[in-house]
Coordinates of C-alpha atoms in Angstrom, one line a residue:
X1 CA 0.0 2.0 -3.6
X2 CA 0.6 1.2 -7.3
X3 CA -0.7 -1.1 -9.9
X4 CA 1.8 -3.9 -9.2
X5 CA 0.9 -4.0 -5.5
X6 CA -2.8 -4.2 -6.2
X7 CA -2.2 -7.0 -8.7
X8 CA -0.1 -8.9 -6.2
X9 CA -2.8 -8.4 -3.5
X10 CA -5.4 -10.0 -5.8
X11 CA -3.0 -12.8 -6.7
X12 CA -2.2 -13.6 -3.1
X13 CA -5.6 -13.2 -1.5
X14 CA -7.7 -14.8 -4.3
X15 CA -7.2 -18.4 -3.1
X16 CA -8.5 -17.4 0.4
X17 CA -11.6 -15.7 -0.9
X18 CA -12.2 -18.4 -3.5
X19 CA -12.4 -20.9 -0.6
X20 CA -14.7 -18.9 1.7
X21 CA -16.7 -16.8 -0.8
X22 CA -17.7 -19.0 -3.7
X23 CA -17.0 -22.6 -2.7
X24 CA -19.5 -24.8 -4.6
X25 CA -20.7 -21.8 -6.4
X26 CA -20.6 -21.0 -10.1
X27 CA -20.8 -17.2 -9.7
X28 CA -17.0 -16.8 -9.6
X29 CA -17.5 -13.4 -7.9
X30 CA -15.4 -11.7 -5.3
X31 CA -17.8 -9.1 -4.1
X32 CA -20.5 -8.5 -1.5
X33 CA -23.6 -9.4 -3.5
X34 CA -27.1 -8.0 -2.9
X35 CA -29.6 -9.6 -0.5
X36 CA -33.3 -9.2 -0.4
X37 CA -36.1 -11.0 1.4
X38 CA -36.1 -13.8 -1.2
X39 CA -32.3 -14.4 -1.2
X40 CA -31.5 -17.8 0.2
X41 CA -27.7 -17.9 0.0
X42 CA -24.5 -16.0 -1.0
X43 CA -24.6 -17.5 -4.5
X44 CA -28.0 -15.9 -5.1
X45 CA -26.8 -12.6 -3.6
X46 CA -23.9 -12.5 -6.0
X47 CA -26.1 -13.2 -9.0
X48 CA -28.5 -10.5 -7.8
X49 CA -25.8 -7.9 -8.4
X50 CA -25.4 -9.0 -12.0
X51 CA -29.2 -9.1 -12.5
X52 CA -29.8 -5.6 -11.0
X53 CA -26.9 -4.0 -12.8
X54 CA -27.7 -5.5 -16.2
X55 CA -31.4 -4.4 -15.9
X56 CA -30.4 -0.9 -15.0
X57 CA -27.9 -0.6 -17.8
X58 CA -30.4 -2.1 -20.3
X59 CA -27.9 -4.8 -21.4
X60 CA -29.3 -7.1 -24.1
X61 CA -28.0 -9.5 -26.8
X62 CA -25.1 -8.0 -28.7
X63 CA -24.5 -5.1 -26.3
X64 CA -20.8 -4.4 -26.2
X65 CA -19.7 -4.2 -22.5
X66 CA -16.4 -3.4 -20.9
X67 CA -16.0 -5.2 -17.5
X68 CA -13.5 -2.9 -15.9
X69 CA -11.7 -4.9 -13.2
X70 CA -13.2 -8.2 -14.3
X71 CA -11.6 -10.5 -11.7
X72 CA -11.7 -14.1 -12.9
X73 CA -14.5 -13.2 -15.2
X74 CA -17.6 -14.0 -13.2
X75 CA -19.8 -11.2 -14.4
X76 CA -18.4 -11.2 -17.9
X77 CA -19.2 -14.9 -18.3
X78 CA -22.7 -14.4 -16.8
X79 CA -23.5 -11.5 -19.2
X80 CA -22.4 -13.6 -22.1
X81 CA -24.1 -16.8 -21.0
X82 CA -27.4 -15.4 -19.9
X83 CA -27.8 -12.3 -22.1
X84 CA -25.5 -13.1 -25.1
X85 CA -23.8 -9.7 -24.5
X86 CA -20.4 -9.2 -26.1
X87 CA -18.0 -8.6 -23.2
X88 CA -14.5 -7.4 -22.9
X89 CA -13.0 -8.0 -19.5
X90 CA -9.8 -6.3 -18.2
X91 CA -7.7 -6.8 -15.1
X92 CA -4.2 -5.9 -14.0
X93 CA -3.7 -9.4 -12.6
X94 CA -2.3 -11.9 -15.1
X95 CA -3.4 -14.8 -12.9
X96 CA -7.0 -13.5 -13.0
X97 CA -6.9 -13.2 -16.8
X98 CA -5.6 -16.7 -17.1
X99 CA -8.4 -18.1 -14.9
X100 CA -11.0 -16.0 -16.7
X101 CA -10.0 -17.5 -20.0
X102 CA -10.2 -21.0 -18.6
X103 CA -13.7 -20.4 -17.3
X104 CA -14.9 -18.8 -20.5
X105 CA -13.8 -22.0 -22.3
X106 CA -15.5 -24.2 -19.7
X107 CA -18.8 -22.4 -20.0
X108 CA -18.7 -22.2 -23.8
X109 CA -18.7 -18.4 -24.1
X110 CA -15.2 -17.9 -25.6
X111 CA -16.7 -16.4 -28.8
X112 CA -18.6 -13.7 -26.8
X113 CA -16.0 -12.8 -24.1
X114 CA -12.4 -11.5 -24.5
X115 CA -10.0 -10.9 -21.6
X116 CA -7.0 -8.5 -21.6
X117 CA -4.3 -7.6 -19.1
X118 CA -5.0 -3.9 -19.0
X119 CA -5.2 -0.9 -16.7
X120 CA -8.7 0.6 -16.5
X121 CA -7.2 4.1 -16.2
X122 CA -5.3 3.6 -19.6
X123 CA -7.2 1.1 -21.6
X124 CA -5.8 2.0 -25.0
X125 CA -9.2 1.3 -26.6
X126 CA -10.4 3.6 -29.3
X127 CA -12.9 6.4 -28.5
X128 CA -16.6 5.5 -28.6
X129 CA -16.0 1.7 -28.4
X130 CA -18.4 0.4 -25.9
X131 CA -22.2 0.5 -25.2
X132 CA -21.7 -0.1 -21.4
X133 CA -18.9 0.3 -19.0
X134 CA -19.4 -2.1 -16.0
X135 CA -17.4 -2.1 -12.8
X136 CA -18.0 -4.1 -9.6
X137 CA -15.8 -3.2 -6.6
X138 CA -12.9 -2.1 -8.7
X139 CA -13.1 1.7 -8.9
X140 CA -12.4 1.8 -5.1
X141 CA -8.7 1.0 -5.9
X142 CA -8.3 4.1 -8.0
X143 CA -6.6 6.9 -6.2
X144 CA -8.2 9.4 -8.5
X145 CA -11.7 8.2 -9.2
X146 CA -12.3 10.9 -11.8
X147 CA -9.4 9.4 -13.9
X148 CA -11.3 6.2 -14.2
X149 CA -14.5 8.1 -15.0
X150 CA -12.8 10.2 -17.7
X151 CA -11.4 7.1 -19.3
X152 CA -14.8 5.4 -19.2
X153 CA -16.5 8.4 -20.7
X154 CA -13.9 8.5 -23.5
X155 CA -14.4 4.9 -24.6
X156 CA -18.2 4.9 -24.3
X157 CA -20.3 5.5 -27.4
X158 CA -22.6 8.6 -27.4
X159 CA -25.6 7.5 -25.3
X160 CA -23.5 4.8 -23.7
X161 CA -24.1 3.8 -20.1
X162 CA -21.9 3.3 -17.1
X163 CA -22.9 1.2 -14.1
X164 CA -20.7 1.0 -11.0
X165 CA -21.2 -1.0 -7.8
X166 CA -18.8 -0.2 -5.0
X167 CA -18.1 0.8 -1.5
X168 CA -18.3 4.4 -0.3
X169 CA -17.6 6.5 2.8
X170 CA -20.9 7.5 4.3
X171 CA -19.3 9.9 6.8
X172 CA -15.9 10.8 8.2
X173 CA -14.6 9.0 11.3
X174 CA -15.1 11.0 14.4
X175 CA -13.1 9.3 17.2
X176 CA -9.9 7.3 17.7
X177 CA -11.7 3.9 17.2
X178 CA -13.3 4.9 14.0
X179 CA -10.1 6.4 12.6
X180 CA -8.3 3.2 13.4
X181 CA -10.8 0.8 11.8
X182 CA -11.0 3.0 8.7
X183 CA -7.2 2.9 8.5
X184 CA -7.2 -0.9 9.0
X185 CA -9.9 -1.3 6.3
X186 CA -8.1 0.9 3.8
X187 CA -4.8 -0.8 4.4
X188 CA -6.1 -4.4 4.2
X189 CA -8.2 -3.8 1.1
X190 CA -5.5 -1.6 -0.6
X191 CA -7.8 1.4 -0.8
X192 CA -6.1 4.8 -1.3
X193 CA -9.4 6.4 -0.3
X194 CA -13.2 6.1 -0.6
X195 CA -15.4 8.8 -2.0
X196 CA -18.7 9.8 -0.4
X197 CA -21.8 9.3 -2.4
X198 CA -22.0 13.0 -3.1
X199 CA -18.4 13.3 -4.0
X200 CA -18.6 10.5 -6.5
X201 CA -21.8 11.9 -8.0
X202 CA -20.1 15.3 -8.5
X203 CA -17.1 13.6 -10.1
X204 CA -19.3 11.8 -12.6
X205 CA -21.0 15.1 -13.5
X206 CA -17.7 16.8 -13.8
X207 CA -16.5 14.5 -16.6
X208 CA -19.7 14.9 -18.5
X209 CA -22.1 12.1 -17.4
X210 CA -25.8 12.8 -17.4
X211 CA -29.0 11.2 -16.2
X212 CA -27.4 10.0 -13.0
X213 CA -29.1 7.5 -10.7
X214 CA -27.8 6.5 -7.3
X215 CA -29.0 3.4 -5.3
X216 CA -27.9 3.1 -1.7
X217 CA -27.5 -0.7 -1.2
X218 CA -25.9 -0.7 2.2
X219 CA -28.7 -2.7 3.9
X220 CA -28.5 -5.2 1.1
X221 CA -24.9 -6.1 1.7
X222 CA -25.2 -6.5 5.5
X223 CA -25.6 -10.3 5.5
X224 CA -22.4 -10.7 3.4
X225 CA -20.6 -8.2 5.5
X226 CA -21.5 -10.1 8.6
X227 CA -20.5 -13.4 7.0
X228 CA -17.1 -12.1 6.1
X229 CA -16.6 -10.8 9.6
X230 CA -17.6 -14.1 11.3
X231 CA -15.7 -16.5 9.0
X232 CA -12.5 -14.4 9.2
X233 CA -12.7 -14.2 13.0
X234 CA -12.8 -18.0 13.1
X235 CA -9.9 -18.4 10.6
X236 CA -7.7 -15.6 12.0
X237 CA -5.8 -17.7 14.7
X238 CA -5.0 -20.5 12.2
X239 CA -3.9 -18.0 9.5
X240 CA -1.7 -16.3 12.1
X241 CA 0.1 -19.5 12.7
X242 CA 0.4 -20.2 9.0
X243 CA 2.0 -16.7 8.5
X244 CA 4.4 -17.3 11.4
X245 CA 5.8 -20.5 9.9
X246 CA 5.9 -18.9 6.4
X247 CA 3.1 -20.9 4.8
X248 CA 1.2 -17.8 3.9
X249 CA 2.4 -14.2 3.1
X250 CA 1.9 -11.6 5.9
X251 CA -0.5 -9.8 3.6
X252 CA -3.1 -12.3 4.5
X253 CA -3.3 -11.1 8.1
X254 CA -3.6 -7.4 7.0
X255 CA -6.4 -8.4 4.7
X256 CA -8.1 -10.5 7.3
X257 CA -8.1 -7.6 9.7
X258 CA -9.8 -5.5 7.1
X259 CA -12.4 -8.3 6.6
X260 CA -13.1 -8.2 10.3
X261 CA -13.4 -4.5 10.8
X262 CA -15.4 -3.8 7.7
X263 CA -18.6 -5.1 9.4
X264 CA -18.2 -2.7 12.4
X265 CA -17.6 0.1 9.9
X266 CA -20.8 -0.6 8.1
X267 CA -22.8 -1.0 11.4
X268 CA -21.4 2.3 12.6
X269 CA -22.5 4.1 9.5
X270 CA -19.0 4.8 8.3
X271 CA -18.9 2.6 5.2
X272 CA -21.7 2.3 2.7
X273 CA -22.4 0.5 -0.5
X274 CA -24.0 1.9 -3.6
X275 CA -24.7 1.5 -7.3
X276 CA -24.3 4.4 -9.7
X277 CA -25.8 4.6 -13.2
X278 CA -25.2 7.4 -15.8
X279 CA -25.1 8.0 -19.5
X280 CA -22.8 9.8 -21.9

């Protein structure tokens, strides 16, 4: 599982997720979102993540933020438009960077956001560059999570903050069914592994981060997890036909299988979702 395969995965699956995940939405986000009792729809859930993370990280006007694994720029544009933060977004997908630049122009924030085709493990930015490193559901793709954390630590200014929202392994699979659904989830989402909450916390400490805070948000992603499961189950037979007649790449079915089993994994207590905050 290398950088090229992950970029290809995003390029090929993005049209599918764009259709089912943010149709008629201006969040431009490909993540679970956070639901609470006042959340009315997925669009609000997706924005809730931005609001929660920006509050925790203390982002304000002029804060220099690195959006590591920026996708098509949803969070970067939101931070610039709503807070007037100065955001640098990076992705390994050229198609995502192209779309992100289009959206930044569309929403009038091109002077506040810049997008680069870069690897978040080797950013080539100078030491002590950013006030905040921000990552939503991107660190999960790193085989060695500590490599990302070390790079983030290097490019953060002293006193800088890191805020990460992602999936985690709450416990190890204990039977054949759980092992299979974990394998299907990893394979379909191109995940080399998932850290447990405690493993990830220890990795953050090992590279030097302090003042750690952990927020278990597993319950808050359940509506999105269920939605993904239900929609994909409905679409799966049609997508299977499309793959058979070569209208879609076979990767779609592998990804769809992961989208189906992830809900069972969450309900079984295998997969969790959390937000980590720390300082340099």
